[in-house]
Coordinates of C-alpha atoms and ligand atoms in Angstrom, one line a residue:
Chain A
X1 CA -24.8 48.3 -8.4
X2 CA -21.8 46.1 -7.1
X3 CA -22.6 43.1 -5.8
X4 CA -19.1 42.4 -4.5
X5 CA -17.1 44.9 -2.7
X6 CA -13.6 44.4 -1.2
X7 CA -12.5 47.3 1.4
X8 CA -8.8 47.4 2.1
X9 CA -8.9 43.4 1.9
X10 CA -4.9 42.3 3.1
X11 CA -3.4 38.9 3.6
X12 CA -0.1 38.5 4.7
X13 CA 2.0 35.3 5.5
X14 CA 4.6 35.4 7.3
X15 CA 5.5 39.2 7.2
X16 CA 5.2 39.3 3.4
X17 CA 2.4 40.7 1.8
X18 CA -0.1 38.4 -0.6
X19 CA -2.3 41.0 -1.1
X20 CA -2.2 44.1 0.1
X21 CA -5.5 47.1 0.7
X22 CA -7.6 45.6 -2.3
X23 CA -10.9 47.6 -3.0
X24 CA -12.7 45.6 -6.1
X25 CA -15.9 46.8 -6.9
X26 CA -17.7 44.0 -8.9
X27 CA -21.3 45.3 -10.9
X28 CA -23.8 42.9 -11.0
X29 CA -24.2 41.1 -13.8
X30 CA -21.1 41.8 -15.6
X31 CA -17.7 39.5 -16.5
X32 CA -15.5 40.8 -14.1
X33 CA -11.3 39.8 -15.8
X34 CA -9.1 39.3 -12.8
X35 CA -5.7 39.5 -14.6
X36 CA -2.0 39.4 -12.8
X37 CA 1.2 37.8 -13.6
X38 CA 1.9 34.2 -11.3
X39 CA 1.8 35.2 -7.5
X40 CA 0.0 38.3 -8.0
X41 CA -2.2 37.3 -5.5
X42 CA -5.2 36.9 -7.5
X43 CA -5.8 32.8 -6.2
X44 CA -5.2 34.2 -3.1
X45 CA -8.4 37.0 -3.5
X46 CA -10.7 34.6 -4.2
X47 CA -9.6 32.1 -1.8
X48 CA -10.5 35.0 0.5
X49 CA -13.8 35.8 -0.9
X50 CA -14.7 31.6 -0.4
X51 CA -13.9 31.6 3.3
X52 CA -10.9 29.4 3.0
X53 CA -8.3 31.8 3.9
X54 CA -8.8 34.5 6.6
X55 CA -7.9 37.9 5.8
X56 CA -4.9 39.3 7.8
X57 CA -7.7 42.9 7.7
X58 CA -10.5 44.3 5.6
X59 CA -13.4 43.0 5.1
X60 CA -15.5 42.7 1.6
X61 CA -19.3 42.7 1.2
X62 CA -21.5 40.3 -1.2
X63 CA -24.6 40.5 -2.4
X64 CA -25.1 42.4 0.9
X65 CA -23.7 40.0 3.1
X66 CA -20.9 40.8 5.3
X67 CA -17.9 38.4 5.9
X68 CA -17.2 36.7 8.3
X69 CA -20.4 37.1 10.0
X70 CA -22.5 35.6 7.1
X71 CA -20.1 33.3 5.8
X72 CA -22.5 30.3 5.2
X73 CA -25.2 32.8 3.9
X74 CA -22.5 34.2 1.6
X75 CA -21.6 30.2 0.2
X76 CA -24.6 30.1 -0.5
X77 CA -24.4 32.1 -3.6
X78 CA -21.5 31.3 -4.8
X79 CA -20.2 28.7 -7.6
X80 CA -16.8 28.1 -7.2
X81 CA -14.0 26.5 -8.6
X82 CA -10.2 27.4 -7.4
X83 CA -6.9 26.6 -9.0
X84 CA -6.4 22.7 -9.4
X85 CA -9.9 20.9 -9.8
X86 CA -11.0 19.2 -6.9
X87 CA -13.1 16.0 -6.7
X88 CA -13.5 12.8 -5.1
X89 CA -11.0 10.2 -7.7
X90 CA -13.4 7.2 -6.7
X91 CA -16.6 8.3 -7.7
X92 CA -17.4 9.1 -11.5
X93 CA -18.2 12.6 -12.7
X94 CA -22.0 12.1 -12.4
X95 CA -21.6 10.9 -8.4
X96 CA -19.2 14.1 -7.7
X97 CA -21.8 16.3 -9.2
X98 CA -24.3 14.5 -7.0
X99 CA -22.7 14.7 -4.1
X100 CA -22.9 18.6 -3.8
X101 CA -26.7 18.8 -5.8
X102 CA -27.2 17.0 -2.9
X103 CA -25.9 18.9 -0.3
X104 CA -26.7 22.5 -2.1
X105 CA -30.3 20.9 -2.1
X106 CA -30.7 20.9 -6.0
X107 CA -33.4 19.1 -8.3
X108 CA -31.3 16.1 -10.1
X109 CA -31.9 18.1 -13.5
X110 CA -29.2 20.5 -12.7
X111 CA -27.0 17.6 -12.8
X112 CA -27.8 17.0 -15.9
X113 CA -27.8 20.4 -16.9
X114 CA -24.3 21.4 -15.8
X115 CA -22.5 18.0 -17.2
X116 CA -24.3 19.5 -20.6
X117 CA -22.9 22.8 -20.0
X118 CA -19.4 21.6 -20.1
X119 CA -19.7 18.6 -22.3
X120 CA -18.9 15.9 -20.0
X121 CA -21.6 14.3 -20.5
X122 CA -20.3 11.4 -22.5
X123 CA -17.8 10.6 -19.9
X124 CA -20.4 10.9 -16.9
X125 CA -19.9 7.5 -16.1
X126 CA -15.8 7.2 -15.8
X127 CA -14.2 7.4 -12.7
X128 CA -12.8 10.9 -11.9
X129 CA -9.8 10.2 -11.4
X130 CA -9.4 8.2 -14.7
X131 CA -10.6 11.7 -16.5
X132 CA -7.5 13.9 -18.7
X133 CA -6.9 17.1 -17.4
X134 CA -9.4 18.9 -19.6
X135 CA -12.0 16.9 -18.5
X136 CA -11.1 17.2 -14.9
X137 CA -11.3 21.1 -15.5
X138 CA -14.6 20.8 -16.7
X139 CA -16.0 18.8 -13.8
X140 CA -14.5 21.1 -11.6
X141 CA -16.7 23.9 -13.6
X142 CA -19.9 21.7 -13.9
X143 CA -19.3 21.5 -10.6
X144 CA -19.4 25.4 -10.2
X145 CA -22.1 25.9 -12.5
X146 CA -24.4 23.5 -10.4
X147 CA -27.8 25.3 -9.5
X148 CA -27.0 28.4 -11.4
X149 CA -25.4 30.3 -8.4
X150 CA -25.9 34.3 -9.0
X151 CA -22.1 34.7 -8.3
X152 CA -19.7 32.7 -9.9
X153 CA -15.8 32.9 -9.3
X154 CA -13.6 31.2 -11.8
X155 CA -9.7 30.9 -11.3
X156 CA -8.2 30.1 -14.7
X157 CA -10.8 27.9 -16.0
X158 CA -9.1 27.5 -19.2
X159 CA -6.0 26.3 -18.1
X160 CA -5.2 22.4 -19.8
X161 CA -7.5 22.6 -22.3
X162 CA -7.2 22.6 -25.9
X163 CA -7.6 25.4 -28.2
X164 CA -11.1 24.0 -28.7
X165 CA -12.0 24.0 -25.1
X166 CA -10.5 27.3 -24.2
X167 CA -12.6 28.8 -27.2
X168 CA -15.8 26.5 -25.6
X169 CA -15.6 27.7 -22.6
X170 CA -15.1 31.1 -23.0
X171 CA -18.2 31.1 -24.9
X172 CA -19.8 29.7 -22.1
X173 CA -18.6 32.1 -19.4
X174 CA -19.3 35.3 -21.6
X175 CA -22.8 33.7 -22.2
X176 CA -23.3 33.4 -18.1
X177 CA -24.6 36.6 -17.4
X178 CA -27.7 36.6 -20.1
X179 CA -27.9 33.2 -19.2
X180 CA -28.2 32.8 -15.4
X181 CA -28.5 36.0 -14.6
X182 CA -25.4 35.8 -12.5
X183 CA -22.2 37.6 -12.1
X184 CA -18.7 35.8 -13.0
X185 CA -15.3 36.7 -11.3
X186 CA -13.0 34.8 -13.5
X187 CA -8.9 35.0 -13.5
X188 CA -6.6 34.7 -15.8
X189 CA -2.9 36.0 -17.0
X190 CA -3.5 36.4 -20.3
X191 CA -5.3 40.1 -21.4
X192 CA -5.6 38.3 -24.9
X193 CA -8.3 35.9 -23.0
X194 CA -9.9 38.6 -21.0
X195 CA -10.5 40.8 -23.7
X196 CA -12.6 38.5 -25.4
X197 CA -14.8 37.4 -22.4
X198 CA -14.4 40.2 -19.7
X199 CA -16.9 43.8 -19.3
X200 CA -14.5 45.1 -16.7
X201 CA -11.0 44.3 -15.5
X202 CA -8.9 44.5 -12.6
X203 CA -5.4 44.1 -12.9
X204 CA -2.8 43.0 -9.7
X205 CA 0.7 42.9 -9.4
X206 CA 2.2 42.4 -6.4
X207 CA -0.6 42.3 -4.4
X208 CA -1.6 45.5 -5.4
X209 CA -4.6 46.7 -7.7
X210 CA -2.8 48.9 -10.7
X211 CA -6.3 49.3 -12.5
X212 CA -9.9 48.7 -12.4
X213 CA -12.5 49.8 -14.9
X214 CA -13.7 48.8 -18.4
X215 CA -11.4 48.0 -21.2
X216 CA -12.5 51.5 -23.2
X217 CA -11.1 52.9 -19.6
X218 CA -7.9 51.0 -19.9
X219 CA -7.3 52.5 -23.2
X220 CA -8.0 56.0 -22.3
X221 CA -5.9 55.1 -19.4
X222 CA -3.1 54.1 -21.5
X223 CA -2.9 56.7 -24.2
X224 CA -2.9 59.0 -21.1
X225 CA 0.3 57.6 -19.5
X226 CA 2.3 57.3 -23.0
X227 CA 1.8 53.1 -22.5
X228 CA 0.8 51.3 -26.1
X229 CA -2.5 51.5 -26.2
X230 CA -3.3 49.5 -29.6
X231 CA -2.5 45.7 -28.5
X232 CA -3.9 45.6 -25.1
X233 CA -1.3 42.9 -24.2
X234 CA 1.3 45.5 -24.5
X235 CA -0.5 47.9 -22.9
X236 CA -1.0 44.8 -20.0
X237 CA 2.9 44.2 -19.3
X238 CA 3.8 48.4 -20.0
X239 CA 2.0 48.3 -16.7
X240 CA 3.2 45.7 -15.2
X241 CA 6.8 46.6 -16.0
X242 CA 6.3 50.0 -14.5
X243 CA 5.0 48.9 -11.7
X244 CA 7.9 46.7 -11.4
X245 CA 10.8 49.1 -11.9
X246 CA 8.9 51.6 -9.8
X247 CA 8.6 49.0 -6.8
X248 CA 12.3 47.9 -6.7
X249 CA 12.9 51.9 -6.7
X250 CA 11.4 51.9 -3.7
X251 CA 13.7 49.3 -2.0
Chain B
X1 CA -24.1 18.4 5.1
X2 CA -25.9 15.0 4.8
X3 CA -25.6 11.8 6.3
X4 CA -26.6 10.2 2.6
X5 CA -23.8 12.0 0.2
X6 CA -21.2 10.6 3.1
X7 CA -22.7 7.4 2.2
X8 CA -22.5 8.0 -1.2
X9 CA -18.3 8.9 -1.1
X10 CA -17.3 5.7 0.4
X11 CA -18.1 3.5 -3.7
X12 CA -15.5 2.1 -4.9
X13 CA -12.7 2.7 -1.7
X14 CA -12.9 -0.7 -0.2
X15 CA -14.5 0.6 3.1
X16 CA -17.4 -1.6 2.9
X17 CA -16.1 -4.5 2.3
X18 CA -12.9 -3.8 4.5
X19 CA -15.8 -4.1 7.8
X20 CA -17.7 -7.1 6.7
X21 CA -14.6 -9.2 5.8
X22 CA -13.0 -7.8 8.8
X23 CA -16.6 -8.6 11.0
X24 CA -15.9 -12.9 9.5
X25 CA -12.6 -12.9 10.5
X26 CA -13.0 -11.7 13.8
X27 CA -15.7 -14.1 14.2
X28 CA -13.9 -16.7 13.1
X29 CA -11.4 -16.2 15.7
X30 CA -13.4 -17.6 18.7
X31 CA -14.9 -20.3 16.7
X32 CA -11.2 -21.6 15.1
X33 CA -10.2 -21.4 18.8
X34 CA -12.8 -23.6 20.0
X35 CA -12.4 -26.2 16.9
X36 CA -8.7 -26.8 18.2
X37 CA -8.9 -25.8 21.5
X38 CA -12.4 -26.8 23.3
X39 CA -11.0 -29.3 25.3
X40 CA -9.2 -26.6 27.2
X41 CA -12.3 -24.6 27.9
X42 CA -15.3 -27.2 28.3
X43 CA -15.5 -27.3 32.2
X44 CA -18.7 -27.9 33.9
X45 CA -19.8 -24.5 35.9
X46 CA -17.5 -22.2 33.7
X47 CA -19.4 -18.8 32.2
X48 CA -19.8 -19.2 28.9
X49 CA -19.9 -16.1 28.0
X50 CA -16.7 -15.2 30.0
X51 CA -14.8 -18.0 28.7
X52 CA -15.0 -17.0 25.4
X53 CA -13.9 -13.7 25.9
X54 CA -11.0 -14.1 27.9
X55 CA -9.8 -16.5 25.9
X56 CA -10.6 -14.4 21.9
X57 CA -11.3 -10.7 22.7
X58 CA -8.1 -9.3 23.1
X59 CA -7.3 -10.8 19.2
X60 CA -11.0 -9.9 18.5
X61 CA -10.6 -6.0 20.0
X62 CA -7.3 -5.8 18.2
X63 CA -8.9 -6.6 14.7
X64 CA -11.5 -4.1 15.3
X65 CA -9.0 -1.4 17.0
X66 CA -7.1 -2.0 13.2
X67 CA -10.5 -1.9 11.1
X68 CA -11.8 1.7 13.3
X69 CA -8.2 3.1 12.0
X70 CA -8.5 2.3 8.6
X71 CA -11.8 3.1 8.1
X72 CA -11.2 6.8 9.0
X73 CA -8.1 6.7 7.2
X74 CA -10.0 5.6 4.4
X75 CA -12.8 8.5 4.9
X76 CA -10.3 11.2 4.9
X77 CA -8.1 9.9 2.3
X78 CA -11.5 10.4 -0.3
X79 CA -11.4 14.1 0.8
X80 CA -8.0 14.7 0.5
X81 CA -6.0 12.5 -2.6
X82 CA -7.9 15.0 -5.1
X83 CA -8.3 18.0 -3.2
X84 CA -12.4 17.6 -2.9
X85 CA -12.2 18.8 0.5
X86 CA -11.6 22.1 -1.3
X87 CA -14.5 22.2 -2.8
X88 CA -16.5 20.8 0.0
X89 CA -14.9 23.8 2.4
X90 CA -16.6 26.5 -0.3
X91 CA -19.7 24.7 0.2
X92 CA -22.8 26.5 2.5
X93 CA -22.7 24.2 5.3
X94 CA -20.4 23.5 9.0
X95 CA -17.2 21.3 8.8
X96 CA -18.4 20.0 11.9
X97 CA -21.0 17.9 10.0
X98 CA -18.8 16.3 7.5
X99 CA -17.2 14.8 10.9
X100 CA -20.0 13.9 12.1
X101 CA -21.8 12.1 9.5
X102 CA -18.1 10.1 9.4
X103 CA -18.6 8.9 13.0
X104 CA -22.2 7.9 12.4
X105 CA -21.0 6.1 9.2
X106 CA -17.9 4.5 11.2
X107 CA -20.1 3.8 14.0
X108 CA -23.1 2.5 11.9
X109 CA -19.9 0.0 10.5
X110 CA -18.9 -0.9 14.0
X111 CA -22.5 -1.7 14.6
X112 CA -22.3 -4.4 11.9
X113 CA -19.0 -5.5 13.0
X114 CA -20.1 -6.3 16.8
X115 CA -22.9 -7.8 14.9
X116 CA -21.4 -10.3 12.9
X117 CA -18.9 -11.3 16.5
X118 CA -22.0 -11.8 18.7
X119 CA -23.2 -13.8 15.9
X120 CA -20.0 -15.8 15.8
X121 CA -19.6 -15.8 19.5
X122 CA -23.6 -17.0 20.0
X123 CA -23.3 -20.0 17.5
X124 CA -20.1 -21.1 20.0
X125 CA -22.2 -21.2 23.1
X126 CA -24.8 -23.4 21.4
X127 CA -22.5 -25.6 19.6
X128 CA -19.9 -26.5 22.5
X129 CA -21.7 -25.4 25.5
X130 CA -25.2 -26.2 24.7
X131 CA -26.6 -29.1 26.9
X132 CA -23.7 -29.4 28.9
X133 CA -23.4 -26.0 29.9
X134 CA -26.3 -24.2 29.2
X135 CA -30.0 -26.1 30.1
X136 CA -33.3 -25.1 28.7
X137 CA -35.1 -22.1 27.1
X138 CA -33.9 -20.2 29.9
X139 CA -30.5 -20.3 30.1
X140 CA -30.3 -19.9 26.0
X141 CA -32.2 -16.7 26.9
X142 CA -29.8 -15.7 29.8
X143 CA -26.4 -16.4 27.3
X144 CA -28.3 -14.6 24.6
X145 CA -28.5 -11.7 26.9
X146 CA -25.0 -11.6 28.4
X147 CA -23.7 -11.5 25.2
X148 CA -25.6 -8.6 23.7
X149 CA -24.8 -6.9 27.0
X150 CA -21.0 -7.4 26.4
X151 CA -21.1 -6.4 22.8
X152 CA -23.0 -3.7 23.7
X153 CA -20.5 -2.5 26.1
X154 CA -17.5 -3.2 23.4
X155 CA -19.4 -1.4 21.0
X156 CA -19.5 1.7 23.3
X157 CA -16.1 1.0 24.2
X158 CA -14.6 1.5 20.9
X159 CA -16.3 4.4 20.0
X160 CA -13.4 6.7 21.6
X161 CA -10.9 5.0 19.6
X162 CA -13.2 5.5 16.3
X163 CA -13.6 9.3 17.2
X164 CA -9.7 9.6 17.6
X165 CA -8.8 7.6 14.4
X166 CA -11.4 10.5 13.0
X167 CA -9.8 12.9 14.5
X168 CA -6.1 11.9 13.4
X169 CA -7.1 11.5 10.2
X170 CA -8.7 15.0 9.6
X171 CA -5.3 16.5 10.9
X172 CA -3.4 14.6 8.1
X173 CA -3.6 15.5 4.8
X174 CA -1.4 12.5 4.0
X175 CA -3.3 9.2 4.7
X176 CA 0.5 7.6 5.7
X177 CA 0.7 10.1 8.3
X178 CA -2.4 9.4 9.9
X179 CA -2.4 5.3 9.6
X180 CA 1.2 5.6 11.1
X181 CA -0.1 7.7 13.6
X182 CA -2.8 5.3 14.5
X183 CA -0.8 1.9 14.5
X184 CA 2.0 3.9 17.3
X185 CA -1.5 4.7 19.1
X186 CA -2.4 1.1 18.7
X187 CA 0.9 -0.4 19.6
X188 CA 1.4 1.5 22.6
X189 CA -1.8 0.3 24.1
X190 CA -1.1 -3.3 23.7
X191 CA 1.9 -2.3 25.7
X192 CA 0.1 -0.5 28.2
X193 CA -0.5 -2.9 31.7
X194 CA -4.4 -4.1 31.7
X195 CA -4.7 -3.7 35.4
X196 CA -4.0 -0.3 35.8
X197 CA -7.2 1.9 35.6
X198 CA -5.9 5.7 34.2
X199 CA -4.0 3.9 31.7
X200 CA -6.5 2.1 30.0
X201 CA -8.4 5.0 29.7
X202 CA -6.6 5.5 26.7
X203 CA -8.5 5.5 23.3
X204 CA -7.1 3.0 21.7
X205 CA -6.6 0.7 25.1
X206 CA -10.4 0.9 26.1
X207 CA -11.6 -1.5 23.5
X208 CA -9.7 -4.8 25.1
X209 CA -12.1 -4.2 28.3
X210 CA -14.8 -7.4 28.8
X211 CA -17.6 -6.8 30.5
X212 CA -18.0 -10.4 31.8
X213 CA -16.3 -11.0 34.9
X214 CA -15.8 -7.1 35.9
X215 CA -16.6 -5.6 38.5
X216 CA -20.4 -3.5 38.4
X217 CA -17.8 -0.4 39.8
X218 CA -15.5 -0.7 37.7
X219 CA -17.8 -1.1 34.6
X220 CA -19.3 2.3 35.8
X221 CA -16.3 3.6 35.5
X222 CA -15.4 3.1 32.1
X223 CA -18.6 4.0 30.6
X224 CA -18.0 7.6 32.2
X225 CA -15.1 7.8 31.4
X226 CA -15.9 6.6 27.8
X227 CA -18.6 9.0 27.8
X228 CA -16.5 12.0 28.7
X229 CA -13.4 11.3 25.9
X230 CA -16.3 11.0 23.5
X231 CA -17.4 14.6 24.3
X232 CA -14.0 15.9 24.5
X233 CA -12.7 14.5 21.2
X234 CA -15.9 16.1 19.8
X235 CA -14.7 19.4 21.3
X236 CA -11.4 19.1 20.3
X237 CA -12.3 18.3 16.5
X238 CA -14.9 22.1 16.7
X239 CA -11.9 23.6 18.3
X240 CA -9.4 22.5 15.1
X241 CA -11.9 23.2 12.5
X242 CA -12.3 26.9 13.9
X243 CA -8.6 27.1 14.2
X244 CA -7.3 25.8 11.0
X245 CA -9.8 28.3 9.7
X246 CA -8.4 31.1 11.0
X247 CA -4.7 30.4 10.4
X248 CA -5.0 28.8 6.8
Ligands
ATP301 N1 -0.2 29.3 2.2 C1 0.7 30.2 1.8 N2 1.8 30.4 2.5 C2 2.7 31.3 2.2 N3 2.6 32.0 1.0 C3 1.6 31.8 0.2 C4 0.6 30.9 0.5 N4 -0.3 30.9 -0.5 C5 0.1 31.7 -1.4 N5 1.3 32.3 -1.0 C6 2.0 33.4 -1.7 O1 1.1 34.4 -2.0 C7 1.5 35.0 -3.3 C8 0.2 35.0 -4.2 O2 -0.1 33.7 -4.5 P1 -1.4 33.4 -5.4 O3 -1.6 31.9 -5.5 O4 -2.5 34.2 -5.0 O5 -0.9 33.9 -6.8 P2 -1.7 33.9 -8.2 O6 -1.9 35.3 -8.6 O7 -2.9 33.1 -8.1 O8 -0.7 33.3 -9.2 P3 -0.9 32.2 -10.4 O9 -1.2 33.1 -11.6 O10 0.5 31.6 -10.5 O11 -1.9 31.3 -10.0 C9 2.6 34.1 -3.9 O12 3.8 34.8 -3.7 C10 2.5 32.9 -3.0 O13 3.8 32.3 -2.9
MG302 MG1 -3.5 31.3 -9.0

């Protein structure tokens, strides 16, 4: 069963097209890998799916809730967390985490619970905006992971941390699913990273969705078209070369 | 979105304490006037009341014009420096409310600040006009009266301006913009001539109005129309929260 399904979702800014006729189909329950070089449009998806940028057309379904009609209902089940962390600077990490338990209508354990999650807890009582970038990306995730939402969507949550914290948290998001129960849409542009925390993959270039299916599907896939099929990073930018050439053919 | 966790933002920006040091030195305006200046008020048979607010408001209305703006600039600024209005736009709830709680904050603030002036404008009835001016219970009753009733109507008065500091403010992701915005605004109505009806209308020009000495008409007036710009700044906030959504 999906629980999140884009039909012919487009976005288009000024006469160029961000994204262009996605259909994702997202099983419940799984990792989904949202992979694409820079400007593929995948920040621009998921902004999208969150409300915060209109589609140009399409439409996309979650959890059986249509957009825009049930946009709050559809918030509502989503943990989010999108490009550069956001939080307020004054307060410290345990105060911004407060600030939407409170508003999501939360117990004050999940607090607690999330900052444990991403191991902030020791700096709970700094302010935000005194945090490295690491630990901002993890606030911005505790934040995400408040009140175990049954759909998460993750844009490169490993980016600024350390080898440590990229290996941490990747444990942590491939855990999710056994864990909560929930279904994580995560980005990245690295296959390598994907690999190792993804069930399915969709991959995006130029707006447009090359593949979607599981890694065993991408191989197949692969050894079918002649691309390298034994490092999937290869296999990742054969694609995306392809894709490229055969685009600026068609200009 | 609740009134609490808008409460709960402000730590730590200065907002606070901005409105109660701003309330003391408003207050202290009519009361350094009078220290220096008494002599050129005292008059047997004057209004107290009115005295004192021709001769400090307009400073008095300007300090709180000034505090309304930078309290909203303040507000927004929390939402915008590190991008938590992101993360408060992918939350389940209406924009509209985050705008609202800010006015009931701003005007919960204002409340203190009109506080702290009757305050300041109460102790200089009783110390300069008490006994010469005002006689007996009653007429400390009837002061104590006129004065809530003309901070009442300030208080109501600046509420338009407060809104449309709000409002600026939510435009501009850059607090600059906004406070540069709001000090033109502010500026221009000082310039604008007090006499003229449909000119002080204008947001920020409202707020210099005194009720003591005006006209029951006239005071009629500007409660409609401070009334009306409340509702239509109200509306025009709904009407750029569902636009920005569907352009962004
Ligand atoms: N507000 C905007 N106005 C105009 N163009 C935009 C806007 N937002 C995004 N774009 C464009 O849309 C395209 C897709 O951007 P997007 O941020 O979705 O890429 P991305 O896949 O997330 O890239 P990255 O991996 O670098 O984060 C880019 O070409 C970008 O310049
Ligand atoms: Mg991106």
């Amino acid at each position: 069963m999906n629980i999140i399904e884009t039909s012919n979702l487009t976005k288009s800014y000024a006469g160029f097209f961000a994204v262009t006729e996605l259909c994702l189909h997202i099983p419940k329950g799984k990792v989904y890998g949202f992979l694409g070089p820079n400007g593929a449009g995948k920040s621009t998806v998921m902004k999208m799916l969150l409300g915060l940028t209109r589609p140009t057309k399409g439409s996309f379904v979650i959890d059986g809730k249509r957009y825009p009609e049930s946009r709050i209902e559809i918030l509502k089940e989503i943990g989010s967390f999108i490009e550069a962390p956001s939080f307020y600077g004054n307060l410290t990490g345990k105060e911004n985490l407060e600030i939407v338990q409170s508003i999501l209508g939360l117990p004050a354990s999940a607090v607690d619970e999330a900052m444990e999650l991403t191991g902030i807890t020791q700096y709970k009582d700094r302010p935000a905006r005194k945090y490295s970038l690491g630990m901002k990306q993890r606030l911005g995730l505790a934040s995400a992971l408040l009140g175990r939402p049954p759909v998460l969507i993750l844009d490169e949550p490993t980016n600024g941390l350390d080898p440590v914290g990229i290996h941490e948290i990747r444990t942590l998001v491939r855990s999710l699913p056994q864990k909560f129960d929930c279904t994580v849409l995560v980005s990245s542009h690295l296959l390598s990273e994907i690999e190792l925390m993804a069930d399915n993959i969709g991959i995006l270039n130029h707006g447009h969705l090359l593949f979607e299916g599981t890694l065993n599907e991408l191989r197949q896939m692969a050894a079918l078209r002649g691309y390298p099929y034994d490092n999937l990073e290869d296999t990742f930018l054969a694609i995306i070369n392809d894709d490229n050439m055969q685009r600026s053919g068609i200009k | 979105m609740n009134f609490r966790s808008e409460c709960r933002k402000i730590k730590r920006t200065g907002f606070l304490p901005a409105f109660i040091a701003g309330g003391f030195l408003a207050g202290a305006v009519p009361v350094l006037n009078m220290l220096f200046r008494s002599a050129n008020y005292i008059k047997p048979d004057v209004n107290p009341v009115e005295v004192l607010f021709m001769a400090n408001w307009q400073t008095m209305a300007l300090l709180n014009i000034l505090l309304v703006l930078e309290g909203a600039c303040i507000l927004y600024h929390t939402e915008y420096t590190d991008n938590a209005m992101q993360r408060m736009r992918t939350l389940p709830f209406n924009e509209s409310g985050l705008f609202i709680n800010k006015f009931l904050l701003v005007l919960m603030m204002c409340t203190i600040l009109v506080a702290i002036e009757a305050a300041a404008i109460g102790f200089c009835c009783e110390h300069w006009f008490g006994g010469t001016v005002i006689h007996g219970a009653a007429g400390y009753m009837h002061i104590c009266i006129e004065i809530l009733e003309s901070l009442g109507y300030s208080l109501l008065l600046v509420l338009p301006a407060a809104l449309l500091s709000l409002f600026i403010a939510s435009i501009c992701k850059n607090m600059w913009v906004s406070l540069g915005i709001g000090v033109l605004c502010i500026f221009t109505a000082t310039m604008l001539p007090a006499d003229n009806f449909v000119l002080s209308l204008f947001p920020f020009a409202m707020p210099f109005q005194i009720l003591a000495g005006t006209a029951p008409d006239t005071v009629y007036n500007f409660i409609t129309a401070c009334i009306a710009e409340i509702i239509i700044i109200l509306l025009a906030e709904m009407l750029f929260l569902k636009a920005r959504r569907s352009f962004e």
